[in-house]
Amino acid sequence: MTAFVPASALDRETVLVIGLGLMGASVAAGLKAVGFGGRVLASDRREADIQTGLSMGIIDGSGPLDELIPQATLVVIAVPVLAIESVLEAMAPLWRDDLVVTDVGSTKQAVRQSVARVFGYIPPNMILGHPIAGSERSGVTAAQAGLFERHKVIVTPEADSCRSALARVHALWQRLGADVLEMGVERHDDVLARTSHLPHLLAFSLVDTLARQDERLDIFRYAAGGFRDFTRIAGSDPVMWRDVFRANKTAVLGALDEFEQGVSRLRQAIEADDDDAMLGAFSRASHARHYFETLLNQASYQSMEQRNITYRASAGGHVQGRIRVPGDKSMSHRSIMLGALADGVTEVDGFLEGEDSLATLQAFREMGVVIEGPHDGRVVIHGVGMHGLQAPAGALYVGNSGTAMRLFAGLLAGQAFDTELTGDASLTRRPMGRVVDPLRLMGAHIEASEGDRPPLRIKGGQVLQRLDYDLPMASAQVKSCILLAGMYAEGETRVREPAPTRDHTERMLNGFGYPVERSGNEARLAGGGRMTGGPIDVPADISSAAFFLVAASITPGADLVLEHVGVNPTRTGVIAILQAMGADLRLENEREVGGEPVADIHVRYAPLKGVDIDPNQVPLAIDEFPVLFIAAANAEGKTRLRGAEELRVKESDRIQAMADGMAVLGIEHTVLEDGIDIVGGQYGGGTVDSLGDHRIAMAFSVAALCASEAITIQDCANVATSFPDFLSLSASIGMRVQAEEA
Ligand code: S3P
């Protein structure tokens, strides 16, 4: 752990900046701009730059190093990388143990070697660093006080670095608004070779190549958009960059080799008119670029996973209007999976752009499938056929999604190549034995972690055999997993379920021309078939609509229409249960779209009463129980749920997570192993923990409509997995939930 230094302690430092170029001057200017209380001194070979710094008011004094160093407590060396050694030689006779010294060099191994040459070791008070910020402009006059704000600064401490020196360097950069992270020098140089040094090299090279051509004036006259965007950094300081490439030679050459291979692949694709190869590379790159943008804006799931988002739901609010919630999650996953394995093109509309289904989409891109989009819910998949997937370069990360991991396990078990499936912390706790066991019976070779948990390592090239299987639990994920593996198995695979579960896999397979027969509780398919891609219209997700069905049912005066909701009979348990409780729900405009029933659901407030939930409805409402518990808390009398032990192995143990939250709010309940009893009545507010489970977070947001006090809900970032615009849609109908980031 880095020692903690209070922000005010920085004001006791005297900061000496050696080298008043863009970086050094921006440190000085930034300190002045944030009201730093200590002194800022500077030294530079060029007296004129010092005079400019003084007249700009960004430094308080200067002089020869042997006068400045005794006054300084924190030194920032901001000279080009290859000049650092001579600065250190000049500093060595004046070195003190209580001095903290850092640098801003763009390569770190070379700087560490310079330090070791001068001192014979790395002094514990020398903390190497590198702010990932800059500009193509150079010199003191280019100084920007806000240059480091919201930028990353990488520090590369040694095992024996002084903890308090490290903390003081952290404090300096944090005061300038930067986000400080630590890594080893080797990793730093490797990462930077790819993300900074290589792009600079390419920009320098492109501009130089064009500038040498005779007609250059003419070329540059027409070179606006692309050229300008690509080459902005070619205006950077030549000496600094010469030093960077000298200092980081090996890593840069490695990155350049990879780049040359990529360019030559594209060259071949252009020569051979290979549209798929071009589209593949461009769509992967375009997607990666957008993803990078969301990372930078801190809007991506992977950055959110580490973010601490709290919802504050004020008590009360309205539920009024007409809305369409995002696309069905189950169908979105399956549309990508089946579209990728089909022959021809599959065009999907209404695709859920939530983190779970986006992870599935990304996994197929990594297996060589060209996928355009998503743009406003539209995705175009260029299917590769049943045997056209390619081995991914690394593990496939499916985020928070149990559906993705279990369905993938089935279809990857039949591939010719090895794969590894990984997920986030919540998914890594979830049971995978339920899919691994039947797949092993089919001849699949799968290794899981202890207790049959993820990651799953699936060996390719296995011959799968047909399976005749009675599911031990009602699970559409397990059923779908076996059917997907069955497509790659010899003979007819049969799965029987103890109770009906969602049948989107069976419907979509049939829609793609892969026959799945159903009779009673059994689904059957023969291996070795093919699919043909086609259009898919994904309706709004009834599981997301459920939050608003309950919101309207419990809020006096509510009147809401939810448009274009999927009402497949294997998903409508929530409607049946709410209607049994007395809710005023009506299906309007019922129709069938692409083999799935769809309707607008009109819901108005009506007083609810407690019921004994029909156990047959449990699998048909499996994801809706968190919010149904809130309906029960607002109903008159007791609601009893039994036969719902599956709730304990969802994204959280949903029985316990809801019970803990309801206890905070004062909702009377009794927890059972396979269910819960809830007594409706008045309840208050307080702070509840969603345990990172999207549906728990949204259920308590709905609860606030009828609470007497506000409800604070912790750990809500995962709402983005299934319902990215939950807060804006809720606000649009009159709910009062706001997100705050800790
Ligand atoms: C799903 C099936 C259900 C459900 C999940 C999605 C699917 O899980 O909870 O959100 O798309 O097949 P189980 O099959 O584990 O019940």
PDB file of C-alpha atoms in Angstrom, residues 493-592:
ATOM      1  CA  THR A 493     -30.099 -35.130 -29.047  1.00  0.00           C
ATOM      2  CA  ARG A 494     -33.136 -35.010 -26.767  1.00  0.00           C
ATOM      3  CA  VAL A 495     -33.632 -32.758 -23.733  1.00  0.00           C
ATOM      4  CA  ARG A 496     -36.537 -32.980 -21.304  1.00  0.00           C
ATOM      5  CA  GLU A 497     -37.259 -30.202 -18.833  1.00  0.00           C
ATOM      6  CA  PRO A 498     -39.043 -30.543 -15.482  1.00  0.00           C
ATOM      7  CA  ALA A 499     -41.090 -27.413 -16.237  1.00  0.00           C
ATOM      8  CA  PRO A 500     -41.373 -25.199 -19.337  1.00  0.00           C
ATOM      9  CA  THR A 501     -38.607 -22.602 -19.698  1.00  0.00           C
ATOM     10  CA  ARG A 502     -38.019 -19.905 -22.306  1.00  0.00           C
ATOM     11  CA  ASP A 503     -37.907 -21.432 -25.770  1.00  0.00           C
ATOM     12  CA  HIS A 504     -36.122 -18.730 -27.787  1.00  0.00           C
ATOM     13  CA  THR A 505     -33.361 -21.113 -28.870  1.00  0.00           C
ATOM     14  CA  GLU A 506     -35.843 -23.606 -30.305  1.00  0.00           C
ATOM     15  CA  ARG A 507     -37.859 -20.890 -32.058  1.00  0.00           C
ATOM     16  CA  MET A 508     -34.840 -19.137 -33.512  1.00  0.00           C
ATOM     17  CA  LEU A 509     -33.236 -22.394 -34.695  1.00  0.00           C
ATOM     18  CA  ASN A 510     -36.441 -23.284 -36.504  1.00  0.00           C
ATOM     19  CA  GLY A 511     -36.583 -19.764 -37.927  1.00  0.00           C
ATOM     20  CA  PHE A 512     -33.069 -20.276 -39.341  1.00  0.00           C
ATOM     21  CA  GLY A 513     -34.105 -23.552 -40.943  1.00  0.00           C
ATOM     22  CA  TYR A 514     -32.538 -25.885 -38.368  1.00  0.00           C
ATOM     23  CA  PRO A 515     -35.373 -28.248 -37.404  1.00  0.00           C
ATOM     24  CA  VAL A 516     -36.065 -28.617 -33.684  1.00  0.00           C
ATOM     25  CA  GLU A 517     -39.021 -30.796 -32.817  1.00  0.00           C
ATOM     26  CA  ARG A 518     -40.967 -30.290 -29.650  1.00  0.00           C
ATOM     27  CA  SER A 519     -43.455 -32.604 -27.983  1.00  0.00           C
ATOM     28  CA  GLY A 520     -44.591 -32.291 -24.401  1.00  0.00           C
ATOM     29  CA  ASN A 521     -41.578 -31.416 -22.281  1.00  0.00           C
ATOM     30  CA  GLU A 522     -39.054 -32.667 -24.850  1.00  0.00           C
ATOM     31  CA  ALA A 523     -37.022 -30.816 -27.486  1.00  0.00           C
ATOM     32  CA  ARG A 524     -35.096 -32.817 -30.123  1.00  0.00           C
ATOM     33  CA  LEU A 525     -32.653 -32.013 -32.856  1.00  0.00           C
ATOM     34  CA  ALA A 526     -30.331 -34.021 -35.089  1.00  0.00           C
ATOM     35  CA  GLY A 527     -26.659 -33.098 -35.423  1.00  0.00           C
ATOM     36  CA  GLY A 528     -25.023 -32.060 -38.661  1.00  0.00           C
ATOM     37  CA  GLY A 529     -27.630 -29.555 -39.907  1.00  0.00           C
ATOM     38  CA  ARG A 530     -27.116 -26.063 -41.265  1.00  0.00           C
ATOM     39  CA  MET A 531     -28.726 -22.678 -40.740  1.00  0.00           C
ATOM     40  CA  THR A 532     -29.528 -19.867 -43.144  1.00  0.00           C
ATOM     41  CA  GLY A 533     -29.355 -16.305 -41.855  1.00  0.00           C
ATOM     42  CA  GLY A 534     -32.299 -13.922 -42.134  1.00  0.00           C
ATOM     43  CA  PRO A 535     -33.859 -10.894 -40.463  1.00  0.00           C
ATOM     44  CA  ILE A 536     -34.490 -10.926 -36.702  1.00  0.00           C
ATOM     45  CA  ASP A 537     -36.650  -8.391 -34.900  1.00  0.00           C
ATOM     46  CA  VAL A 538     -35.821  -8.424 -31.193  1.00  0.00           C
ATOM     47  CA  PRO A 539     -38.806  -7.182 -29.165  1.00  0.00           C
ATOM     48  CA  ALA A 540     -38.457  -5.182 -25.945  1.00  0.00           C
ATOM     49  CA  ASP A 541     -37.369  -7.310 -22.992  1.00  0.00           C
ATOM     50  CA  ILE A 542     -40.253  -8.283 -20.709  1.00  0.00           C
ATOM     51  CA  SER A 543     -37.687  -8.683 -17.924  1.00  0.00           C
ATOM     52  CA  SER A 544     -36.816  -4.985 -18.229  1.00  0.00           C
ATOM     53  CA  ALA A 545     -40.458  -4.034 -18.728  1.00  0.00           C
ATOM     54  CA  ALA A 546     -41.253  -5.844 -15.457  1.00  0.00           C
ATOM     55  CA  PHE A 547     -39.731  -3.023 -13.371  1.00  0.00           C
ATOM     56  CA  PHE A 548     -42.237  -0.616 -14.860  1.00  0.00           C
ATOM     57  CA  LEU A 549     -45.140  -3.075 -14.719  1.00  0.00           C
ATOM     58  CA  VAL A 550     -44.631  -3.176 -10.957  1.00  0.00           C
ATOM     59  CA  ALA A 551     -43.839   0.550 -10.734  1.00  0.00           C
ATOM     60  CA  ALA A 552     -47.183   1.415 -12.341  1.00  0.00           C
ATOM     61  CA  SER A 553     -49.110  -1.224 -10.398  1.00  0.00           C
ATOM     62  CA  ILE A 554     -48.042   0.177  -7.008  1.00  0.00           C
ATOM     63  CA  THR A 555     -48.144   3.935  -7.717  1.00  0.00           C
ATOM     64  CA  PRO A 556     -51.549   5.596  -7.283  1.00  0.00           C
ATOM     65  CA  GLY A 557     -52.593   7.438 -10.437  1.00  0.00           C
ATOM     66  CA  ALA A 558     -50.139   5.555 -12.668  1.00  0.00           C
ATOM     67  CA  ASP A 559     -50.995   4.955 -16.327  1.00  0.00           C
ATOM     68  CA  LEU A 560     -48.267   3.544 -18.554  1.00  0.00           C
ATOM     69  CA  VAL A 561     -47.924   1.836 -21.925  1.00  0.00           C
ATOM     70  CA  LEU A 562     -44.897  -0.346 -22.620  1.00  0.00           C
ATOM     71  CA  GLU A 563     -44.505  -0.769 -26.349  1.00  0.00           C
ATOM     72  CA  HIS A 564     -43.526  -3.779 -28.438  1.00  0.00           C
ATOM     73  CA  VAL A 565     -42.808  -6.111 -25.519  1.00  0.00           C
ATOM     74  CA  GLY A 566     -42.009  -9.777 -26.187  1.00  0.00           C
ATOM     75  CA  VAL A 567     -44.838 -11.822 -24.650  1.00  0.00           C
ATOM     76  CA  ASN A 568     -43.652 -15.337 -25.474  1.00  0.00           C
ATOM     77  CA  PRO A 569     -45.777 -17.567 -23.174  1.00  0.00           C
ATOM     78  CA  THR A 570     -42.575 -18.967 -21.618  1.00  0.00           C
ATOM     79  CA  ARG A 571     -41.777 -15.455 -20.359  1.00  0.00           C
ATOM     80  CA  THR A 572     -45.091 -14.037 -19.156  1.00  0.00           C
ATOM     81  CA  GLY A 573     -45.096 -15.352 -15.592  1.00  0.00           C
ATOM     82  CA  VAL A 574     -44.733 -11.790 -14.331  1.00  0.00           C
ATOM     83  CA  ILE A 575     -47.987 -10.800 -16.035  1.00  0.00           C
ATOM     84  CA  ALA A 576     -49.838 -13.845 -14.672  1.00  0.00           C
ATOM     85  CA  ILE A 577     -48.544 -13.273 -11.134  1.00  0.00           C
ATOM     86  CA  LEU A 578     -49.325  -9.546 -11.136  1.00  0.00           C
ATOM     87  CA  GLN A 579     -52.797 -10.205 -12.548  1.00  0.00           C
ATOM     88  CA  ALA A 580     -53.400 -12.789  -9.815  1.00  0.00           C
ATOM     89  CA  MET A 581     -52.445 -10.060  -7.333  1.00  0.00           C
ATOM     90  CA  GLY A 582     -55.107  -7.793  -8.826  1.00  0.00           C
ATOM     91  CA  ALA A 583     -52.966  -5.651 -11.145  1.00  0.00           C
ATOM     92  CA  ASP A 584     -54.642  -3.811 -14.004  1.00  0.00           C
ATOM     93  CA  LEU A 585     -52.568  -5.073 -16.958  1.00  0.00           C
ATOM     94  CA  ARG A 586     -53.858  -5.315 -20.500  1.00  0.00           C
ATOM     95  CA  LEU A 587     -52.172  -6.612 -23.630  1.00  0.00           C
ATOM     96  CA  GLU A 588     -52.967  -4.417 -26.628  1.00  0.00           C
ATOM     97  CA  ASN A 589     -52.046  -4.625 -30.287  1.00  0.00           C
ATOM     98  CA  GLU A 590     -51.034  -8.291 -29.975  1.00  0.00           C
ATOM     99  CA  ARG A 591     -49.114  -9.561 -33.001  1.00  0.00           C
ATOM    100  CA  GLU A 592     -46.400 -11.986 -34.045  1.00  0.00           C
TER     101      GLU A 592
END
